mmCIF file of C-alpha atoms in Angstrom:
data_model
loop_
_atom_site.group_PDB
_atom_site.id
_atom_site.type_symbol
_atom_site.label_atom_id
_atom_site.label_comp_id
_atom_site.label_asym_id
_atom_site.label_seq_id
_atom_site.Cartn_x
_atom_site.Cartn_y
_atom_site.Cartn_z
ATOM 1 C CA UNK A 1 50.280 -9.972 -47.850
ATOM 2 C CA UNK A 2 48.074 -7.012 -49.186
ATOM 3 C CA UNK A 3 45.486 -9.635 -50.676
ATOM 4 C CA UNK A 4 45.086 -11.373 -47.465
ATOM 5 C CA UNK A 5 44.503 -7.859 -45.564
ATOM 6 C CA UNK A 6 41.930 -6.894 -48.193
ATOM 7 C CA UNK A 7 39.748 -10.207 -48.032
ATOM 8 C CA UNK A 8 39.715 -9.885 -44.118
ATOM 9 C CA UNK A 9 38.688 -6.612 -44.646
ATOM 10 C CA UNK A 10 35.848 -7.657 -46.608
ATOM 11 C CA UNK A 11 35.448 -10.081 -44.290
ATOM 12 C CA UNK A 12 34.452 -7.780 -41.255
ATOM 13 C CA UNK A 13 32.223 -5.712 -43.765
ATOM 14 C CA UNK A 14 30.437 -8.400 -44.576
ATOM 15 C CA UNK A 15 29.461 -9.709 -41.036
ATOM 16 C CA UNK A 16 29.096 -6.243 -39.587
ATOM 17 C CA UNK A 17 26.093 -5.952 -42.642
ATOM 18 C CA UNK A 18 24.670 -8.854 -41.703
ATOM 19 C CA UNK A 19 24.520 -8.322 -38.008
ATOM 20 C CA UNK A 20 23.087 -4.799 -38.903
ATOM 21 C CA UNK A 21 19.985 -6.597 -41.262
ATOM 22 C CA UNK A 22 19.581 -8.743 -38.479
ATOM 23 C CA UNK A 23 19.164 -6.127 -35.947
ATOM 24 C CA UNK A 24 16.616 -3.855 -37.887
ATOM 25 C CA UNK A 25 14.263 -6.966 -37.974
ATOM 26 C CA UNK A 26 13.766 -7.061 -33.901
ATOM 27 C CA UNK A 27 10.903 -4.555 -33.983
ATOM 28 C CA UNK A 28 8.710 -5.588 -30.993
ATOM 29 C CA UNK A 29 10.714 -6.224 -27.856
ATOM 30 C CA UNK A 30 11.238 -9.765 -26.283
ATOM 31 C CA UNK A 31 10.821 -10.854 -22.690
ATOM 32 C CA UNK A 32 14.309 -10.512 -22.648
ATOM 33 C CA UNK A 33 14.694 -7.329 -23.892
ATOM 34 C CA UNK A 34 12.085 -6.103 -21.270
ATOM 35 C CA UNK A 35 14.172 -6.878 -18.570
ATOM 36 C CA UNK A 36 17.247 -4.689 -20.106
ATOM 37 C CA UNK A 37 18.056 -1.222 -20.030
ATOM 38 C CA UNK A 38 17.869 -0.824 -23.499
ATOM 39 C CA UNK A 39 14.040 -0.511 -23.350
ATOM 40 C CA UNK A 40 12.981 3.547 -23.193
ATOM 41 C CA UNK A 41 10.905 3.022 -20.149
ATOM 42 C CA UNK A 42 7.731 1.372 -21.342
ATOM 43 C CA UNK A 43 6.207 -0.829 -24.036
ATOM 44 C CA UNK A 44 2.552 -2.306 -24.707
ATOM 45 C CA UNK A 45 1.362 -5.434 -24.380
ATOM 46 C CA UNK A 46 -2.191 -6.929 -24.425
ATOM 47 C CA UNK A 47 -3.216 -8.410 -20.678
ATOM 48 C CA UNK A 48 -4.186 -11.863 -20.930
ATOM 49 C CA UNK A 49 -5.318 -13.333 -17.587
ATOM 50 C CA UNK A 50 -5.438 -11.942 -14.378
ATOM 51 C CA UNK A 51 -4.116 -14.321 -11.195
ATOM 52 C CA UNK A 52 -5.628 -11.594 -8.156
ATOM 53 C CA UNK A 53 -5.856 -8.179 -8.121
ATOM 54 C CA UNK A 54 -1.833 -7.056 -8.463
ATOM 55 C CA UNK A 55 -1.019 -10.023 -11.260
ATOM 56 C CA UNK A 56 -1.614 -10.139 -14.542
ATOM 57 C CA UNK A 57 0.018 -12.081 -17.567
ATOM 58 C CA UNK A 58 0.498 -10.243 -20.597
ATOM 59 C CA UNK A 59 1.249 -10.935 -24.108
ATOM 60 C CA UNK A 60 3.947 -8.645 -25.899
ATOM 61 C CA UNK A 61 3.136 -8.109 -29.785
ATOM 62 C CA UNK A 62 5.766 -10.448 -30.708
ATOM 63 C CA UNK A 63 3.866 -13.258 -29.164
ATOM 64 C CA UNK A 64 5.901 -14.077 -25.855
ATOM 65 C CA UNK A 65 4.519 -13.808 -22.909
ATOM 66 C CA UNK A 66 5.378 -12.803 -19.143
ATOM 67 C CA UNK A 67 3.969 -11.796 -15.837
ATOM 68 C CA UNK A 68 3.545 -8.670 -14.013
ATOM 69 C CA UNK A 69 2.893 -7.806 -10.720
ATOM 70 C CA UNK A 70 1.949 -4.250 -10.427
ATOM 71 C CA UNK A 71 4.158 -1.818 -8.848
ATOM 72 C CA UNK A 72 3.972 -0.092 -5.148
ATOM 73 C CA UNK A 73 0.524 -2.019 -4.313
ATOM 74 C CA UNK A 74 -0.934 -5.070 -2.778
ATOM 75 C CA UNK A 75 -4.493 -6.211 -2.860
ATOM 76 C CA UNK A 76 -5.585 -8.776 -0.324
ATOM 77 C CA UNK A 77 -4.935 -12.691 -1.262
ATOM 78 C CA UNK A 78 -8.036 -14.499 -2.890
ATOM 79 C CA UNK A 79 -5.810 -17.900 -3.217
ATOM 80 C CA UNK A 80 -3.993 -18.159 0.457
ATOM 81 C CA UNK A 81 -5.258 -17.068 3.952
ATOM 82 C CA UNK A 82 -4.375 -12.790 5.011
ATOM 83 C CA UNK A 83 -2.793 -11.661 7.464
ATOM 84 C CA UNK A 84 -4.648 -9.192 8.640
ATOM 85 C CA UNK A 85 -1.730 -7.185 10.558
ATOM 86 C CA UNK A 86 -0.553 -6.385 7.473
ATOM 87 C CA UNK A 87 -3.454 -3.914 6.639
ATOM 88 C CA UNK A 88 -3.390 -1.042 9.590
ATOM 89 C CA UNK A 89 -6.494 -1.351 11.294
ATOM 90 C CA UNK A 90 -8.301 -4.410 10.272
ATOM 91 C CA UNK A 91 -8.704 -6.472 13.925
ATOM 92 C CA UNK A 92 -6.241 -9.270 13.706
ATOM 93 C CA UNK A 93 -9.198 -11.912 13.973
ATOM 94 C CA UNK A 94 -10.680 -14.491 11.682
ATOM 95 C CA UNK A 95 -13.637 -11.711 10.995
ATOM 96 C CA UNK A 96 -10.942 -9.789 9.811
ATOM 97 C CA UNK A 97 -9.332 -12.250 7.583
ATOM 98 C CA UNK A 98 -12.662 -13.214 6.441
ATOM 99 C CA UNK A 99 -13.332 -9.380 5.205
ATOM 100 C CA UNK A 100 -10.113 -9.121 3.599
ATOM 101 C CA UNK A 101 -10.884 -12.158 1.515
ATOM 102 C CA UNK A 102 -14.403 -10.481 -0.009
ATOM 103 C CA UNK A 103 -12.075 -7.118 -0.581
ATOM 104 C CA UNK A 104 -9.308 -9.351 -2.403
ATOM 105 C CA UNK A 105 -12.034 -11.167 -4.703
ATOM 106 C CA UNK A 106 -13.767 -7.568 -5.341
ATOM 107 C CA UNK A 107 -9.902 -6.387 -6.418
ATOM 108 C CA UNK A 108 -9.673 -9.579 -8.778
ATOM 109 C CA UNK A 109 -12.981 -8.820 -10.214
ATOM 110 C CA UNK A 110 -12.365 -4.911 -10.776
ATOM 111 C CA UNK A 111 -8.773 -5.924 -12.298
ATOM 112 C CA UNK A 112 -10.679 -8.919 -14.637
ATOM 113 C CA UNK A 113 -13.151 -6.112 -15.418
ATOM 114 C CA UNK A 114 -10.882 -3.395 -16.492
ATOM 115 C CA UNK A 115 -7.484 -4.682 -17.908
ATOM 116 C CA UNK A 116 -7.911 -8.102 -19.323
ATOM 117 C CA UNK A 117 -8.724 -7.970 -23.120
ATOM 118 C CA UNK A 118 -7.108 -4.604 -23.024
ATOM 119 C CA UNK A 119 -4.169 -2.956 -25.035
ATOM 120 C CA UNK A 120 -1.993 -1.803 -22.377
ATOM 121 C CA UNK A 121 1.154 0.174 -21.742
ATOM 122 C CA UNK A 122 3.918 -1.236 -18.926
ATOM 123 C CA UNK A 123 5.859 1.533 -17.910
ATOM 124 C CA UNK A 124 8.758 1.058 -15.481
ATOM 125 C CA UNK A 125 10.592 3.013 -12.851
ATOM 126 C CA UNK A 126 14.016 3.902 -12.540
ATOM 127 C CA UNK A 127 13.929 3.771 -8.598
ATOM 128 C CA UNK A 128 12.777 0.218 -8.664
ATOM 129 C CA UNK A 129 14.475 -2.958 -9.506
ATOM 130 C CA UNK A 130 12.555 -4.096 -13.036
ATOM 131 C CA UNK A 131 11.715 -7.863 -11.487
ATOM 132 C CA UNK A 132 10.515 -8.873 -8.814
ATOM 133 C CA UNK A 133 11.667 -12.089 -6.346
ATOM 134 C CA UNK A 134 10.030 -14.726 -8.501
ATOM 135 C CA UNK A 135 10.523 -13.034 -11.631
ATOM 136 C CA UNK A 136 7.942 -11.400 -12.535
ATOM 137 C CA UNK A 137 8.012 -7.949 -14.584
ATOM 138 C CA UNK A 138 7.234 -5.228 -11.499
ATOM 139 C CA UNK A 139 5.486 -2.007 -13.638
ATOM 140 C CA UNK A 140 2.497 0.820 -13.498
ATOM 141 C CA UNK A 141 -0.154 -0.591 -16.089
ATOM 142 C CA UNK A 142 -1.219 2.414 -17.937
ATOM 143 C CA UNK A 143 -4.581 2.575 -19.472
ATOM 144 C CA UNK A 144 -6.608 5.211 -21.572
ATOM 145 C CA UNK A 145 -3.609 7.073 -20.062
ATOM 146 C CA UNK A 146 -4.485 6.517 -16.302
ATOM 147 C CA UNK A 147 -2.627 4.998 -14.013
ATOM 148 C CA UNK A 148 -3.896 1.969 -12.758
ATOM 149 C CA UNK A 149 -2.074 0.875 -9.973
ATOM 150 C CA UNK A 150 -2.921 4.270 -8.543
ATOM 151 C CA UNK A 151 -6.425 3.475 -8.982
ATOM 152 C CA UNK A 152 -6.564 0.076 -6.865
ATOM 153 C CA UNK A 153 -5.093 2.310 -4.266
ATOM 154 C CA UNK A 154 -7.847 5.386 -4.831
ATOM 155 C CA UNK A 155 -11.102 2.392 -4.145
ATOM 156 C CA UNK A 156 -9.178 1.076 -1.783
ATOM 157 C CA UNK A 157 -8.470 -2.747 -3.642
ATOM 158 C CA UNK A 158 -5.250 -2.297 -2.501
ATOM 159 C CA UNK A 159 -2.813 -1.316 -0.246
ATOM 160 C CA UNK A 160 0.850 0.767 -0.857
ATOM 161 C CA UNK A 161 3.270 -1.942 -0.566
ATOM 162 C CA UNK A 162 6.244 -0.419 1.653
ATOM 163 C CA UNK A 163 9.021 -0.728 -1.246
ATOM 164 C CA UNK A 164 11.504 1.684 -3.295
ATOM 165 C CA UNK A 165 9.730 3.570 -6.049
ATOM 166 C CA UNK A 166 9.176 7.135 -7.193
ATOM 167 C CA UNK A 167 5.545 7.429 -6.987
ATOM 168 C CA UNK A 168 5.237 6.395 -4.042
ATOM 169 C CA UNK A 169 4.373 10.171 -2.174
ATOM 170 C CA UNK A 170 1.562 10.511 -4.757
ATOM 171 C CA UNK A 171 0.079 6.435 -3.765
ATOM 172 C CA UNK A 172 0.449 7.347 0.587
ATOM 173 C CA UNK A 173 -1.694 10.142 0.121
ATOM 174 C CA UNK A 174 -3.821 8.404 -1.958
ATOM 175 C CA UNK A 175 -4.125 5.342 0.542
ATOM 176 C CA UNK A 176 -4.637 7.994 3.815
ATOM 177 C CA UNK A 177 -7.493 9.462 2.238
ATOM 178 C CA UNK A 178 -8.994 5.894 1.130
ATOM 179 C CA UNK A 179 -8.318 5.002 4.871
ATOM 180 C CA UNK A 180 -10.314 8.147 5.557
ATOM 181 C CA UNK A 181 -13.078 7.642 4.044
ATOM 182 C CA UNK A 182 -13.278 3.829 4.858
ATOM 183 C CA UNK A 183 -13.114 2.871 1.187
ATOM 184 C CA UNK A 184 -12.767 -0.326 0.064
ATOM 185 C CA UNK A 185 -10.932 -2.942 2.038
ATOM 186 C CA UNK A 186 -10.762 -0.227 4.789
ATOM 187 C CA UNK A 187 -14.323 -0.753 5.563
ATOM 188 C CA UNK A 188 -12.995 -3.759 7.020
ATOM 189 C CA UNK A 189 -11.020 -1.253 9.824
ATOM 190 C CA UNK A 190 -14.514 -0.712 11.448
ATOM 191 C CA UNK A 191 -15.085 -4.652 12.417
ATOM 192 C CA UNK A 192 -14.662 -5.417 16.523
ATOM 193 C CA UNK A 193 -11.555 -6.391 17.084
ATOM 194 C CA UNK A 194 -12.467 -8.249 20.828
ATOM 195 C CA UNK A 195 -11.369 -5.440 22.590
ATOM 196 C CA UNK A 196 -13.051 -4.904 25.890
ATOM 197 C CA UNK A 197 -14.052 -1.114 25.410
ATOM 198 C CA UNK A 198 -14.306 1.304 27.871
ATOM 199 C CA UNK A 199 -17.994 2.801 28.803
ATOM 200 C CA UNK A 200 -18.446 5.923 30.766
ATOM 201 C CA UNK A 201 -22.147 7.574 30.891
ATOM 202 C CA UNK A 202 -22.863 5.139 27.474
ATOM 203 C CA UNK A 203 -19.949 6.505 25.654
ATOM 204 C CA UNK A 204 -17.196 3.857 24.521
ATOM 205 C CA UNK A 205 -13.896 4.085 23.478
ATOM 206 C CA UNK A 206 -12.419 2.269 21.079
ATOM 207 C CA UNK A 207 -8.907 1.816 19.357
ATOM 208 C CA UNK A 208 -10.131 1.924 15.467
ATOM 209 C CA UNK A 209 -6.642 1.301 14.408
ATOM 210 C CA UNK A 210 -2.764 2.341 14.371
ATOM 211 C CA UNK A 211 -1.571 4.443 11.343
ATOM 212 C CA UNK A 212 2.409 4.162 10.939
ATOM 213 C CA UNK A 213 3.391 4.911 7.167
ATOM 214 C CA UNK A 214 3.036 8.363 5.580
ATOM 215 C CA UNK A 215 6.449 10.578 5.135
ATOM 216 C CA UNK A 216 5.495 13.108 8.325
ATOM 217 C CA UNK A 217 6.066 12.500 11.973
ATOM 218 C CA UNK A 218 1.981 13.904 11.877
ATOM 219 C CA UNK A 219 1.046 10.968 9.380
ATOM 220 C CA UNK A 220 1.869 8.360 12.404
ATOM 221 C CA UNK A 221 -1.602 8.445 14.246
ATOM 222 C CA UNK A 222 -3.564 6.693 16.170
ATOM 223 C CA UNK A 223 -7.731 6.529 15.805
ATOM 224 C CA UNK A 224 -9.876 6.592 18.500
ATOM 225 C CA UNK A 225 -13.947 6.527 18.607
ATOM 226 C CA UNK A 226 -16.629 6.608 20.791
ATOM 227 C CA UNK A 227 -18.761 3.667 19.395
ATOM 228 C CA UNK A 228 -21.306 4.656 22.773
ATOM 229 C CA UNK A 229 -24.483 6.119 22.790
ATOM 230 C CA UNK A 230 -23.293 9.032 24.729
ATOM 231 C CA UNK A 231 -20.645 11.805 25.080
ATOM 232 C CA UNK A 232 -17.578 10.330 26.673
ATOM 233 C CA UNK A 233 -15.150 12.681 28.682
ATOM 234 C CA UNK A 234 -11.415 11.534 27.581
ATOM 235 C CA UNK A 235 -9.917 13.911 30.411
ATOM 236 C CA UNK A 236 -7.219 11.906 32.074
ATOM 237 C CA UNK A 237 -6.986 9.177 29.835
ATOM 238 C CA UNK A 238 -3.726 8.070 28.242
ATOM 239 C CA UNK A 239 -2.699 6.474 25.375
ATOM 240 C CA UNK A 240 0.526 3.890 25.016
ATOM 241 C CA UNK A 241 2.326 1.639 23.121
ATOM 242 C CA UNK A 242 3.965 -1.526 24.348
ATOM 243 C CA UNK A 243 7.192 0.674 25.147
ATOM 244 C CA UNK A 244 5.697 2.768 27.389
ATOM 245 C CA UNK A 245 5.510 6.185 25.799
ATOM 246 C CA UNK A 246 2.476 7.569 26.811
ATOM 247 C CA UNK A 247 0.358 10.421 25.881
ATOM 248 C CA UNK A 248 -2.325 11.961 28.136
ATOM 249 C CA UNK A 249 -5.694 12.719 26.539
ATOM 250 C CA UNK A 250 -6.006 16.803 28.033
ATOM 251 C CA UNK A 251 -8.637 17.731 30.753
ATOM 252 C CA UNK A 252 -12.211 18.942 29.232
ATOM 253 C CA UNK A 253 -11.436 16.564 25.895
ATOM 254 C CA UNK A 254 -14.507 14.957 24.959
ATOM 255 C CA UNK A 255 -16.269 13.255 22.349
ATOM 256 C CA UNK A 256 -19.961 12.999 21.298
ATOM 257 C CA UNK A 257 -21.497 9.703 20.517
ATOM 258 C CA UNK A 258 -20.081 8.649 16.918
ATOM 259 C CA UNK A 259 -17.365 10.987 16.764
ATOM 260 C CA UNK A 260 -13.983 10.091 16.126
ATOM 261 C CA UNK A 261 -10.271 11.934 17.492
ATOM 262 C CA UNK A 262 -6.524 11.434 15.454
ATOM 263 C CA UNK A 263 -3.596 11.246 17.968
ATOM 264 C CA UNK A 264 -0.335 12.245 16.099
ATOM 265 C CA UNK A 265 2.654 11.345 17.113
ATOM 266 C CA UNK A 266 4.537 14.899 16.128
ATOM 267 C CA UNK A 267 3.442 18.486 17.108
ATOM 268 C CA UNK A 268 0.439 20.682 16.196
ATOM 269 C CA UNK A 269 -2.284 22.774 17.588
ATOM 270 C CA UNK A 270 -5.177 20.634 19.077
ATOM 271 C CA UNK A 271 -8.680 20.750 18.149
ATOM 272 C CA UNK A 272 -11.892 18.408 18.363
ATOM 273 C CA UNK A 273 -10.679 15.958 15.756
ATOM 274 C CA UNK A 274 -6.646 16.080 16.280
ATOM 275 C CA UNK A 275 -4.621 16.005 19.184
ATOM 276 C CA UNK A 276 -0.755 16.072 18.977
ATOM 277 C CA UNK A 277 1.058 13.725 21.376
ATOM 278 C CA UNK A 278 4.640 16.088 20.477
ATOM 279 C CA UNK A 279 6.836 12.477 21.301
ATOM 280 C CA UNK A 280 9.358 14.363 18.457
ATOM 281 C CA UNK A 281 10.033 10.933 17.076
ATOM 282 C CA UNK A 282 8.027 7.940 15.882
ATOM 283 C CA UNK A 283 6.750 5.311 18.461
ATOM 284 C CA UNK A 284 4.634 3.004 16.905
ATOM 285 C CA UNK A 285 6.790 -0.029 15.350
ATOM 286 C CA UNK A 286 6.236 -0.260 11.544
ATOM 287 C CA UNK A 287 6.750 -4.425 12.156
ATOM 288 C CA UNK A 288 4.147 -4.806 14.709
ATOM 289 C CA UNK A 289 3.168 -3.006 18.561
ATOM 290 C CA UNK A 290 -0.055 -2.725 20.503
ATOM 291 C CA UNK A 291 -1.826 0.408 21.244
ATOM 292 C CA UNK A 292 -3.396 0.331 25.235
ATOM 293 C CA UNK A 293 -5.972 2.803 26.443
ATOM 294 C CA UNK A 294 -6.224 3.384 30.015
ATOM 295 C CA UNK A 295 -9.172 5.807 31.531
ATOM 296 C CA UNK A 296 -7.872 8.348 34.266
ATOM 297 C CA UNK A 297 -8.099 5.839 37.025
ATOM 298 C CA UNK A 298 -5.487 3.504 35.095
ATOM 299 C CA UNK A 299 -7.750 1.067 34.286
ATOM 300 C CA UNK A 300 -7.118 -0.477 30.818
ATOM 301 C CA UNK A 301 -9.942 0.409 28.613
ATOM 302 C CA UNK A 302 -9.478 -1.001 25.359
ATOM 303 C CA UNK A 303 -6.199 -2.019 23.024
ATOM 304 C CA UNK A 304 -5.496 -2.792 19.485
ATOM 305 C CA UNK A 305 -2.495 -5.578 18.315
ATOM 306 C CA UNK A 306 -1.212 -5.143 14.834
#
């Protein structure tokens, strides 16, 4: 009885030793072992291929392979038709779609340029799920130590995809001040959208576009411009969405040919670029609402779909 307890014991030493050989050989992590919680955070692969701007294949130092489709962004489709509605402020018109496609194939070419070729690092977030719907790895690509799914956002290739992940303050504010400064595919915000305009004394106003992500009641905003020749007087006009809130612009408010006014939805001091409709609660629909503009006789002047 004693003999047979001592071989089994031997037994179990044995395979636990071999299991623990076996082990020490798995270096470099496999697909698999990407998609576990076993993995620190990050690991480095060398990017292979890039499908758009937002997916790249990769090749781990093992040899296996997999796809990634970069984190808390999305550049506009070179391989299917865009919707423009999904990027705030470019007119929902071919024109539109037709813009987005030169912005997607100049966010291909800047990912070609910079990642593929290169020794990279994928590092993953703890807020968001570590694959995606069709499998793909979702990570930041780190390289040189930047991050560069924060730069597609900063030269506007891309746009903050409206999902669950700790950077995400840090990419909004990045995208608002792209949007700003009509970087990138937000050049394409400045195209005609059809809309009928409004002239008074050769000043026109126009409904640029409809801002409704950002963390702040402020940061929902709508942009209007006087694309005329001329000052335009805003007293009296009002601003609405398809529920009727309504917001009227306040007497003496005017704008000189070119320039530009923000209408937030929350509470603030006015000046000559920001008026503050106070609703004390957002208005404008994140899935989709139109923006009318009516001058002081209640005539509609312009409006924006998105």
């Amino acid at each position: 009885m004693a003999r047979k307890q001592f071989l089994s014991i031997l037994m179990v030493v044995a395979l636990v030793g071999s299991l623990t050989v076996a082990g020490s050989a798995a270096v470099v992590p496999t697909t698999e072992d990407v998609s576990t919680s076993s993995i620190s955070g990050s690991v480095t692969v060398t990017v292979t291929s890039a499908a758009d701007g937002d997916t790249v294949d990769v090749e781990y130092q093992n040899g296996s392979t997999d796809t990634v489709r970069l984190l808390g962004v999305d550049t506009p489709e070179v391989n299917v038709e865009n919707s423009p509605s999904e990027f705030e402020g470019v007119p929902n018109t071919q024109e539109g779609a037709d813009c987005l496609r030169s912005a997607g194939e100049e966010a291909s070419q800047f990912t070609k340029d910079t990642l593929v070729g290169e020794t990279v690092t994928l590092k993953f977030d703890s807020q968001s799920d570590r694959r995606g719907d069709y499998g793909r790895l979702l990570a930041y690509i780190y390289v040189n130590g930047e991050n560069f799914n924060l730069d597609l956002i900063e030269n506007g290739h891309a746009r903050v995809y409206d999902s669950t992940f700790s950077q995400s303050e840090t990419f909004y504010s990045a995208e608002t001040t792209a949007q700003n400064n009509l970087v990138g595919l937000w050049s394409c915000t400045t195209l005609d959208d059809g809309g009928s305009g409004g002239d008074t004394d050769s000043g026109t106003a126009s409904i640029e576009w409809v801002y409704t992500g950002g963390d702040q009641l402020n940061d929902e905003r709508v942009h209007i411009k006087n694309t005329g020749t001329g000052e335009l007087d805003l007293s009296g006009y009002t601003l609405e969405d398809e529920a009727g809130n309504s917001y009227t612009f306040p007497s003496g408010f005017t704008l000189g040919a070119g320039e530009s006014v923000w209408v937030h939805s929350g509470s603030g001091y006015d000046d000559y670029d920001d008026l503050y409709a106070d609703f004390g609660y957002e208005i404008w629909n994140d899935y989709g609402d139109t923006a009318y503009l009516y001058d002081e006789n209640g005539e509609e002047v312009d409006r924006r779909s998105y």
